[in-house]
Amino acid sequence: MEPMTKVYLTDDEHQKFFGEGPYRLFKAVEETGSLRAAAISMDMAYSKAMKLLKHAEEAMGVTLIIRSTGGKAGGGSRLTVEGKELLQKYESFQRKCEQANRRIYLEIFCDQ
């Protein structure tokens, strides 16, 4: 038996807007330089990736990813400063939640 921790953020209407899926999408954007390539790497429709991005941006009230259209030089996407900060804070929050969950689990289930 092991504890499981699921960490996500909700908006003012308690709708989930950022969790493991959007986190992985944003990390893939950071790695690939493209929202479309990030979505493809996750077997996600581009329209769904756009929906996740828009919901997160609306909930946070900031632009998280800057997109540029194609052309000769090609298009691309990159995380804004706020987007990078969101990833760092989410990673830290998730890690601390897992550590706290593990401590509580051990205290309750393993302290004999």
Short mmCIF file of N, CA, C and O in Angstrom, two decimals:
data_model
loop_
_atom_site.label_atom_id
_atom_site.label_comp_id
_atom_site.label_asym_id
_atom_site.label_seq_id
_atom_site.Cartn_x
_atom_site.Cartn_y
_atom_site.Cartn_z
N MET A 1 0.86 -1.17 0.00
CA MET A 1 0.00 0.00 0.00
C MET A 1 0.91 1.24 0.00
O MET A 1 1.88 1.29 0.72
N GLU A 2 0.56 2.20 -0.83
CA GLU A 2 1.32 3.44 -0.94
C GLU A 2 0.36 4.62 -1.06
O GLU A 2 -0.72 4.50 -1.64
N PRO A 3 0.75 5.77 -0.55
CA PRO A 3 -0.09 6.96 -0.70
C PRO A 3 0.04 7.52 -2.12
O PRO A 3 1.06 7.36 -2.77
N MET A 4 -1.02 8.16 -2.59
CA MET A 4 -1.03 8.77 -3.92
C MET A 4 -1.41 10.24 -3.77
O MET A 4 -2.35 10.55 -3.04
N THR A 5 -0.69 11.11 -4.43
CA THR A 5 -0.96 12.53 -4.34
C THR A 5 -1.25 13.06 -5.74
O THR A 5 -0.42 12.91 -6.64
N LYS A 6 -2.42 13.65 -5.92
CA LYS A 6 -2.77 14.32 -7.17
C LYS A 6 -2.87 15.80 -6.85
O LYS A 6 -3.65 16.20 -5.99
N VAL A 7 -2.09 16.60 -7.56
CA VAL A 7 -2.05 18.03 -7.30
C VAL A 7 -2.56 18.77 -8.52
O VAL A 7 -2.10 18.52 -9.64
N TYR A 8 -3.53 19.66 -8.30
CA TYR A 8 -4.00 20.50 -9.39
C TYR A 8 -4.53 21.81 -8.81
O TYR A 8 -4.79 21.91 -7.62
N LEU A 9 -4.64 22.78 -9.68
CA LEU A 9 -5.12 24.11 -9.29
C LEU A 9 -6.49 24.33 -9.90
O LEU A 9 -6.76 23.88 -11.01
N THR A 10 -7.35 25.04 -9.16
CA THR A 10 -8.70 25.33 -9.66
C THR A 10 -8.90 26.84 -9.76
O THR A 10 -8.26 27.62 -9.06
N ASP A 11 -9.84 27.21 -10.62
CA ASP A 11 -10.19 28.63 -10.78
C ASP A 11 -11.24 29.03 -9.74
O ASP A 11 -11.55 28.24 -8.84
N ASP A 12 -11.76 30.22 -9.87
CA ASP A 12 -12.74 30.73 -8.90
C ASP A 12 -14.04 29.93 -8.88
O ASP A 12 -14.77 29.96 -7.89
N GLU A 13 -14.32 29.21 -9.97
CA GLU A 13 -15.52 28.37 -10.03
C GLU A 13 -15.20 26.92 -9.65
O GLU A 13 -16.00 26.02 -9.89
N HIS A 14 -14.01 26.71 -9.10
CA HIS A 14 -13.55 25.38 -8.67
C HIS A 14 -13.37 24.41 -9.84
O HIS A 14 -13.46 23.20 -9.65
N GLN A 15 -13.12 24.95 -11.03
CA GLN A 15 -12.83 24.13 -12.20
C GLN A 15 -11.32 23.95 -12.32
O GLN A 15 -10.57 24.93 -12.26
N LYS A 16 -10.88 22.73 -12.49
CA LYS A 16 -9.46 22.45 -12.62
C LYS A 16 -8.90 23.15 -13.86
O LYS A 16 -9.49 23.06 -14.93
N PHE A 17 -7.79 23.88 -13.69
CA PHE A 17 -7.18 24.52 -14.85
C PHE A 17 -5.71 24.18 -15.02
O PHE A 17 -5.13 24.41 -16.08
N PHE A 18 -5.08 23.62 -14.00
CA PHE A 18 -3.68 23.24 -14.14
C PHE A 18 -3.38 22.05 -13.25
O PHE A 18 -3.65 22.07 -12.06
N GLY A 19 -2.84 21.02 -13.88
CA GLY A 19 -2.46 19.81 -13.18
C GLY A 19 -1.39 19.11 -13.98
O GLY A 19 -0.65 19.74 -14.75
N GLU A 20 -1.31 17.80 -13.86
CA GLU A 20 -0.26 17.03 -14.51
C GLU A 20 -0.30 17.16 -16.04
O GLU A 20 0.75 17.29 -16.68
N GLY A 21 -1.49 17.13 -16.64
CA GLY A 21 -1.60 17.24 -18.10
C GLY A 21 -1.09 18.57 -18.63
O GLY A 21 -0.19 18.60 -19.48
N PRO A 22 -1.66 19.69 -18.17
CA PRO A 22 -1.15 20.98 -18.62
C PRO A 22 0.33 21.18 -18.27
O PRO A 22 1.09 21.75 -19.05
N TYR A 23 0.76 20.67 -17.13
CA TYR A 23 2.17 20.77 -16.76
C TYR A 23 3.04 20.08 -17.81
O TYR A 23 4.02 20.65 -18.29
N ARG A 24 2.69 18.86 -18.17
CA ARG A 24 3.46 18.13 -19.19
C ARG A 24 3.41 18.84 -20.54
O ARG A 24 4.42 18.88 -21.26
N LEU A 25 2.26 19.41 -20.88
CA LEU A 25 2.13 20.15 -22.14
C LEU A 25 3.06 21.35 -22.15
O LEU A 25 3.80 21.58 -23.11
N PHE A 26 3.06 22.13 -21.08
CA PHE A 26 3.92 23.31 -21.00
C PHE A 26 5.40 22.93 -21.02
O PHE A 26 6.21 23.61 -21.64
N LYS A 27 5.76 21.84 -20.34
CA LYS A 27 7.15 21.37 -20.37
C LYS A 27 7.55 20.98 -21.79
O LYS A 27 8.66 21.26 -22.24
N ALA A 28 6.62 20.33 -22.51
CA ALA A 28 6.90 19.93 -23.89
C ALA A 28 7.03 21.16 -24.80
O ALA A 28 7.85 21.16 -25.72
N VAL A 29 6.26 22.21 -24.55
CA VAL A 29 6.41 23.46 -25.30
C VAL A 29 7.81 24.02 -25.06
O VAL A 29 8.49 24.45 -26.00
N GLU A 30 8.24 23.99 -23.81
CA GLU A 30 9.56 24.48 -23.46
C GLU A 30 10.65 23.69 -24.20
O GLU A 30 11.64 24.26 -24.67
N GLU A 31 10.45 22.40 -24.34
CA GLU A 31 11.44 21.53 -24.98
C GLU A 31 11.41 21.63 -26.51
O GLU A 31 12.46 21.61 -27.14
N THR A 32 10.21 21.71 -27.08
CA THR A 32 10.07 21.66 -28.54
C THR A 32 10.02 23.02 -29.19
O THR A 32 10.28 23.15 -30.39
N GLY A 33 9.62 24.05 -28.43
CA GLY A 33 9.45 25.37 -29.01
C GLY A 33 8.20 25.49 -29.86
O GLY A 33 8.07 26.41 -30.68
N SER A 34 7.25 24.58 -29.64
CA SER A 34 6.03 24.57 -30.45
C SER A 34 4.87 23.96 -29.67
O SER A 34 5.00 22.86 -29.13
N LEU A 35 3.75 24.67 -29.64
CA LEU A 35 2.56 24.14 -28.99
C LEU A 35 2.03 22.94 -29.78
O LEU A 35 1.64 21.93 -29.20
N ARG A 36 2.06 23.04 -31.10
CA ARG A 36 1.57 21.94 -31.94
C ARG A 36 2.44 20.69 -31.74
O ARG A 36 1.91 19.59 -31.53
N ALA A 37 3.76 20.85 -31.76
CA ALA A 37 4.65 19.70 -31.56
C ALA A 37 4.48 19.12 -30.15
O ALA A 37 4.53 17.90 -29.97
N ALA A 38 4.28 19.98 -29.17
CA ALA A 38 4.07 19.52 -27.80
C ALA A 38 2.80 18.68 -27.72
O ALA A 38 2.79 17.60 -27.11
N ALA A 39 1.73 19.16 -28.35
CA ALA A 39 0.46 18.42 -28.35
C ALA A 39 0.64 17.07 -29.04
O ALA A 39 0.20 16.03 -28.52
N ILE A 40 1.30 17.07 -30.19
CA ILE A 40 1.52 15.82 -30.93
C ILE A 40 2.32 14.83 -30.09
O ILE A 40 2.01 13.64 -30.06
N SER A 41 3.33 15.32 -29.38
CA SER A 41 4.17 14.43 -28.57
C SER A 41 3.37 13.76 -27.45
O SER A 41 3.78 12.74 -26.92
N MET A 42 2.24 14.37 -27.10
CA MET A 42 1.39 13.82 -26.04
C MET A 42 0.16 13.11 -26.60
O MET A 42 -0.74 12.75 -25.84
N ASP A 43 0.11 12.94 -27.92
CA ASP A 43 -1.07 12.37 -28.58
C ASP A 43 -2.33 13.16 -28.23
O ASP A 43 -3.39 12.60 -27.96
N MET A 44 -2.18 14.48 -28.23
CA MET A 44 -3.27 15.39 -27.88
C MET A 44 -3.62 16.22 -29.12
O MET A 44 -2.73 16.64 -29.85
N ALA A 45 -4.89 16.45 -29.32
CA ALA A 45 -5.32 17.32 -30.42
C ALA A 45 -4.85 18.74 -30.14
O ALA A 45 -4.86 19.19 -28.99
N TYR A 46 -4.44 19.44 -31.19
CA TYR A 46 -4.00 20.83 -31.04
C TYR A 46 -5.12 21.67 -30.44
O TYR A 46 -4.87 22.54 -29.59
N SER A 47 -6.36 21.40 -30.82
CA SER A 47 -7.50 22.17 -30.29
C SER A 47 -7.62 21.97 -28.78
O SER A 47 -7.96 22.92 -28.06
N LYS A 48 -7.35 20.77 -28.29
CA LYS A 48 -7.40 20.53 -26.85
C LYS A 48 -6.26 21.28 -26.15
O LYS A 48 -6.44 21.85 -25.09
N ALA A 49 -5.07 21.27 -26.77
CA ALA A 49 -3.93 21.99 -26.20
C ALA A 49 -4.25 23.48 -26.09
O ALA A 49 -3.96 24.12 -25.08
N MET A 50 -4.87 24.03 -27.14
CA MET A 50 -5.27 25.45 -27.12
C MET A 50 -6.29 25.72 -26.02
O MET A 50 -6.22 26.72 -25.32
N LYS A 51 -7.22 24.80 -25.85
CA LYS A 51 -8.25 24.95 -24.82
C LYS A 51 -7.62 24.94 -23.42
O LYS A 51 -7.96 25.78 -22.58
N LEU A 52 -6.68 24.03 -23.18
CA LEU A 52 -6.00 23.97 -21.89
C LEU A 52 -5.22 25.26 -21.64
O LEU A 52 -5.25 25.81 -20.54
N LEU A 53 -4.53 25.73 -22.67
CA LEU A 53 -3.76 26.96 -22.55
C LEU A 53 -4.66 28.15 -22.24
O LEU A 53 -4.40 28.91 -21.31
N LYS A 54 -5.74 28.29 -23.00
CA LYS A 54 -6.65 29.43 -22.80
C LYS A 54 -7.27 29.41 -21.40
O LYS A 54 -7.38 30.45 -20.75
N HIS A 55 -7.67 28.23 -20.95
CA HIS A 55 -8.28 28.13 -19.61
C HIS A 55 -7.27 28.53 -18.53
O HIS A 55 -7.59 29.27 -17.60
N ALA A 56 -6.03 28.05 -18.67
CA ALA A 56 -4.99 28.39 -17.68
C ALA A 56 -4.70 29.89 -17.71
O ALA A 56 -4.57 30.53 -16.66
N GLU A 57 -4.61 30.47 -18.90
CA GLU A 57 -4.34 31.90 -19.01
C GLU A 57 -5.48 32.74 -18.43
O GLU A 57 -5.23 33.73 -17.75
N GLU A 58 -6.72 32.33 -18.68
CA GLU A 58 -7.86 33.04 -18.12
C GLU A 58 -7.87 32.95 -16.59
O GLU A 58 -8.10 33.94 -15.90
N ALA A 59 -7.61 31.77 -16.07
CA ALA A 59 -7.61 31.57 -14.62
C ALA A 59 -6.49 32.35 -13.95
O ALA A 59 -6.68 32.92 -12.87
N MET A 60 -5.33 32.40 -14.58
CA MET A 60 -4.17 33.08 -14.00
C MET A 60 -4.21 34.59 -14.27
O MET A 60 -3.58 35.36 -13.57
N GLY A 61 -4.91 34.98 -15.33
CA GLY A 61 -4.98 36.40 -15.69
C GLY A 61 -3.71 36.93 -16.33
O GLY A 61 -3.47 38.13 -16.31
N VAL A 62 -2.91 36.03 -16.90
CA VAL A 62 -1.67 36.42 -17.58
C VAL A 62 -1.46 35.54 -18.81
O VAL A 62 -2.03 34.45 -18.92
N THR A 63 -0.61 36.01 -19.72
CA THR A 63 -0.21 35.21 -20.86
C THR A 63 0.88 34.25 -20.40
O THR A 63 1.86 34.67 -19.77
N LEU A 64 0.71 32.97 -20.70
CA LEU A 64 1.66 31.95 -20.25
C LEU A 64 2.56 31.46 -21.39
O LEU A 64 3.69 31.05 -21.14
N ILE A 65 2.03 31.49 -22.60
CA ILE A 65 2.79 31.06 -23.77
C ILE A 65 2.60 32.08 -24.88
O ILE A 65 1.49 32.49 -25.17
N ILE A 66 3.70 32.48 -25.48
CA ILE A 66 3.65 33.39 -26.63
C ILE A 66 3.79 32.53 -27.88
O ILE A 66 4.73 31.74 -28.00
N ARG A 67 2.83 32.70 -28.80
CA ARG A 67 2.84 31.94 -30.04
C ARG A 67 3.11 32.88 -31.20
O ARG A 67 2.59 33.99 -31.23
N SER A 68 3.91 32.42 -32.15
CA SER A 68 4.11 33.19 -33.38
C SER A 68 3.73 32.30 -34.56
O SER A 68 3.99 31.09 -34.55
N THR A 69 3.10 32.92 -35.56
CA THR A 69 2.64 32.15 -36.72
C THR A 69 3.81 31.81 -37.62
O THR A 69 4.88 32.39 -37.52
N GLY A 70 3.57 30.87 -38.52
CA GLY A 70 4.60 30.37 -39.43
C GLY A 70 5.11 31.40 -40.40
O GLY A 70 5.23 32.57 -40.11
N GLY A 71 5.42 30.95 -41.59
CA GLY A 71 6.03 31.80 -42.59
C GLY A 71 7.39 31.24 -42.94
O GLY A 71 7.71 30.11 -42.61
N LYS A 72 8.20 32.03 -43.61
CA LYS A 72 9.52 31.55 -44.02
C LYS A 72 10.37 31.10 -42.85
O LYS A 72 11.05 30.09 -42.90
N ALA A 73 10.37 31.89 -41.79
CA ALA A 73 11.20 31.56 -40.62
C ALA A 73 10.55 30.50 -39.76
O ALA A 73 11.16 29.98 -38.84
N GLY A 74 9.29 30.18 -40.02
CA GLY A 74 8.58 29.19 -39.22
C GLY A 74 8.00 29.82 -37.96
O GLY A 74 8.45 30.87 -37.52
N GLY A 75 6.98 29.19 -37.43
CA GLY A 75 6.35 29.70 -36.22
C GLY A 75 6.96 29.06 -35.00
O GLY A 75 7.98 28.38 -35.07
N GLY A 76 6.34 29.27 -33.89
CA GLY A 76 6.83 28.66 -32.68
C GLY A 76 6.09 29.16 -31.46
O GLY A 76 5.24 30.05 -31.56
N SER A 77 6.42 28.60 -30.34
CA SER A 77 5.82 28.97 -29.06
C SER A 77 6.91 28.95 -28.01
O SER A 77 7.82 28.14 -28.06
N ARG A 78 6.78 29.86 -27.05
CA ARG A 78 7.71 29.87 -25.94
C ARG A 78 6.97 30.31 -24.68
O ARG A 78 6.01 31.08 -24.75
N LEU A 79 7.44 29.81 -23.57
CA LEU A 79 6.84 30.18 -22.29
C LEU A 79 7.23 31.61 -21.95
O LEU A 79 8.38 32.02 -22.16
N THR A 80 6.29 32.33 -21.39
CA THR A 80 6.59 33.66 -20.87
C THR A 80 7.27 33.49 -19.51
O THR A 80 7.37 32.37 -18.98
N VAL A 81 7.72 34.57 -18.94
CA VAL A 81 8.30 34.53 -17.60
C VAL A 81 7.27 33.94 -16.64
O VAL A 81 7.59 33.09 -15.80
N GLU A 82 6.02 34.37 -16.77
CA GLU A 82 4.95 33.87 -15.90
C GLU A 82 4.71 32.38 -16.12
O GLU A 82 4.42 31.65 -15.18
N GLY A 83 4.82 31.94 -17.37
CA GLY A 83 4.66 30.52 -17.67
C GLY A 83 5.75 29.69 -17.02
O GLY A 83 5.50 28.62 -16.45
N LYS A 84 6.99 30.17 -17.10
CA LYS A 84 8.11 29.47 -16.46
C LYS A 84 7.95 29.45 -14.94
O LYS A 84 8.22 28.44 -14.29
N GLU A 85 7.51 30.58 -14.37
CA GLU A 85 7.29 30.65 -12.92
C GLU A 85 6.20 29.68 -12.49
O GLU A 85 6.31 29.02 -11.45
N LEU A 86 5.13 29.56 -13.30
CA LEU A 86 4.05 28.63 -12.98
C LEU A 86 4.60 27.20 -12.93
O LEU A 86 4.28 26.45 -11.99
N LEU A 87 5.43 26.82 -13.89
CA LEU A 87 6.00 25.48 -13.88
C LEU A 87 6.86 25.25 -12.64
O LEU A 87 6.74 24.22 -11.98
N GLN A 88 7.69 26.22 -12.31
CA GLN A 88 8.56 26.08 -11.14
C GLN A 88 7.74 25.98 -9.86
O GLN A 88 8.02 25.14 -8.99
N LYS A 89 6.73 26.84 -9.72
CA LYS A 89 5.90 26.81 -8.51
C LYS A 89 5.10 25.52 -8.41
O LYS A 89 4.95 24.95 -7.33
N TYR A 90 4.57 25.05 -9.55
CA TYR A 90 3.80 23.81 -9.55
C TYR A 90 4.70 22.65 -9.14
O TYR A 90 4.31 21.80 -8.33
N GLU A 91 5.93 22.59 -9.69
CA GLU A 91 6.87 21.53 -9.33
C GLU A 91 7.15 21.55 -7.83
O GLU A 91 7.14 20.50 -7.17
N SER A 92 7.40 22.72 -7.29
CA SER A 92 7.68 22.85 -5.87
C SER A 92 6.47 22.46 -5.02
O SER A 92 6.59 21.72 -4.04
N PHE A 93 5.30 22.95 -5.40
CA PHE A 93 4.07 22.64 -4.69
C PHE A 93 3.79 21.15 -4.71
O PHE A 93 3.49 20.54 -3.67
N GLN A 94 3.94 20.54 -5.87
CA GLN A 94 3.69 19.10 -6.00
C GLN A 94 4.66 18.30 -5.13
O GLN A 94 4.26 17.38 -4.41
N ARG A 95 5.93 18.66 -5.17
CA ARG A 95 6.96 17.96 -4.37
C ARG A 95 6.64 18.07 -2.88
O ARG A 95 6.68 17.09 -2.14
N LYS A 96 6.30 19.27 -2.41
CA LYS A 96 6.00 19.47 -0.99
C LYS A 96 4.73 18.73 -0.58
O LYS A 96 4.65 18.19 0.53
N CYS A 97 3.73 18.69 -1.46
CA CYS A 97 2.50 17.94 -1.17
C CYS A 97 2.80 16.45 -1.05
O CYS A 97 2.29 15.78 -0.15
N GLU A 98 3.64 15.93 -1.95
CA GLU A 98 4.00 14.51 -1.89
C GLU A 98 4.77 14.19 -0.61
O GLU A 98 4.53 13.15 0.01
N GLN A 99 5.68 15.09 -0.22
CA GLN A 99 6.44 14.87 1.01
C GLN A 99 5.52 14.89 2.23
O GLN A 99 5.64 14.03 3.12
N ALA A 100 4.61 15.84 2.28
CA ALA A 100 3.67 15.93 3.41
C ALA A 100 2.76 14.72 3.43
O ALA A 100 2.51 14.14 4.50
N ASN A 101 2.29 14.31 2.27
CA ASN A 101 1.42 13.15 2.18
C ASN A 101 2.15 11.90 2.67
O ASN A 101 1.59 11.09 3.41
N ARG A 102 3.40 11.77 2.29
CA ARG A 102 4.19 10.61 2.71
C ARG A 102 4.38 10.61 4.22
O ARG A 102 4.25 9.57 4.88
N ARG A 103 4.69 11.78 4.81
CA ARG A 103 4.85 11.88 6.26
C ARG A 103 3.56 11.49 6.98
O ARG A 103 3.59 10.72 7.95
N ILE A 104 2.45 12.01 6.53
CA ILE A 104 1.16 11.72 7.15
C ILE A 104 0.82 10.24 7.01
O ILE A 104 0.36 9.59 7.96
N TYR A 105 1.06 9.69 5.84
CA TYR A 105 0.82 8.27 5.59
C TYR A 105 1.62 7.40 6.58
O TYR A 105 1.07 6.50 7.21
N LEU A 106 2.90 7.70 6.70
CA LEU A 106 3.75 6.93 7.61
C LEU A 106 3.28 7.07 9.05
O LEU A 106 3.27 6.08 9.80
N GLU A 107 2.88 8.26 9.43
CA GLU A 107 2.41 8.52 10.80
C GLU A 107 1.15 7.71 11.10
O GLU A 107 1.01 7.13 12.18
N ILE A 108 0.24 7.65 10.15
CA ILE A 108 -1.05 7.00 10.40
C ILE A 108 -1.00 5.49 10.17
O ILE A 108 -1.52 4.71 10.97
N PHE A 109 -0.37 5.07 9.10
CA PHE A 109 -0.41 3.66 8.73
C PHE A 109 0.77 2.83 9.20
O PHE A 109 0.69 1.61 9.29
N CYS A 110 1.88 3.49 9.50
CA CYS A 110 3.09 2.71 9.80
C CYS A 110 3.61 2.90 11.21
O CYS A 110 4.53 2.23 11.63
N ASP A 111 3.08 3.85 11.94
CA ASP A 111 3.54 4.11 13.32
C ASP A 111 2.80 3.17 14.26
O ASP A 111 1.66 3.40 14.59
N GLN A 112 3.48 2.14 14.66
CA GLN A 112 2.84 1.14 15.52
C GLN A 112 3.23 1.33 16.95
O GLN A 112 4.23 1.32 17.44
#
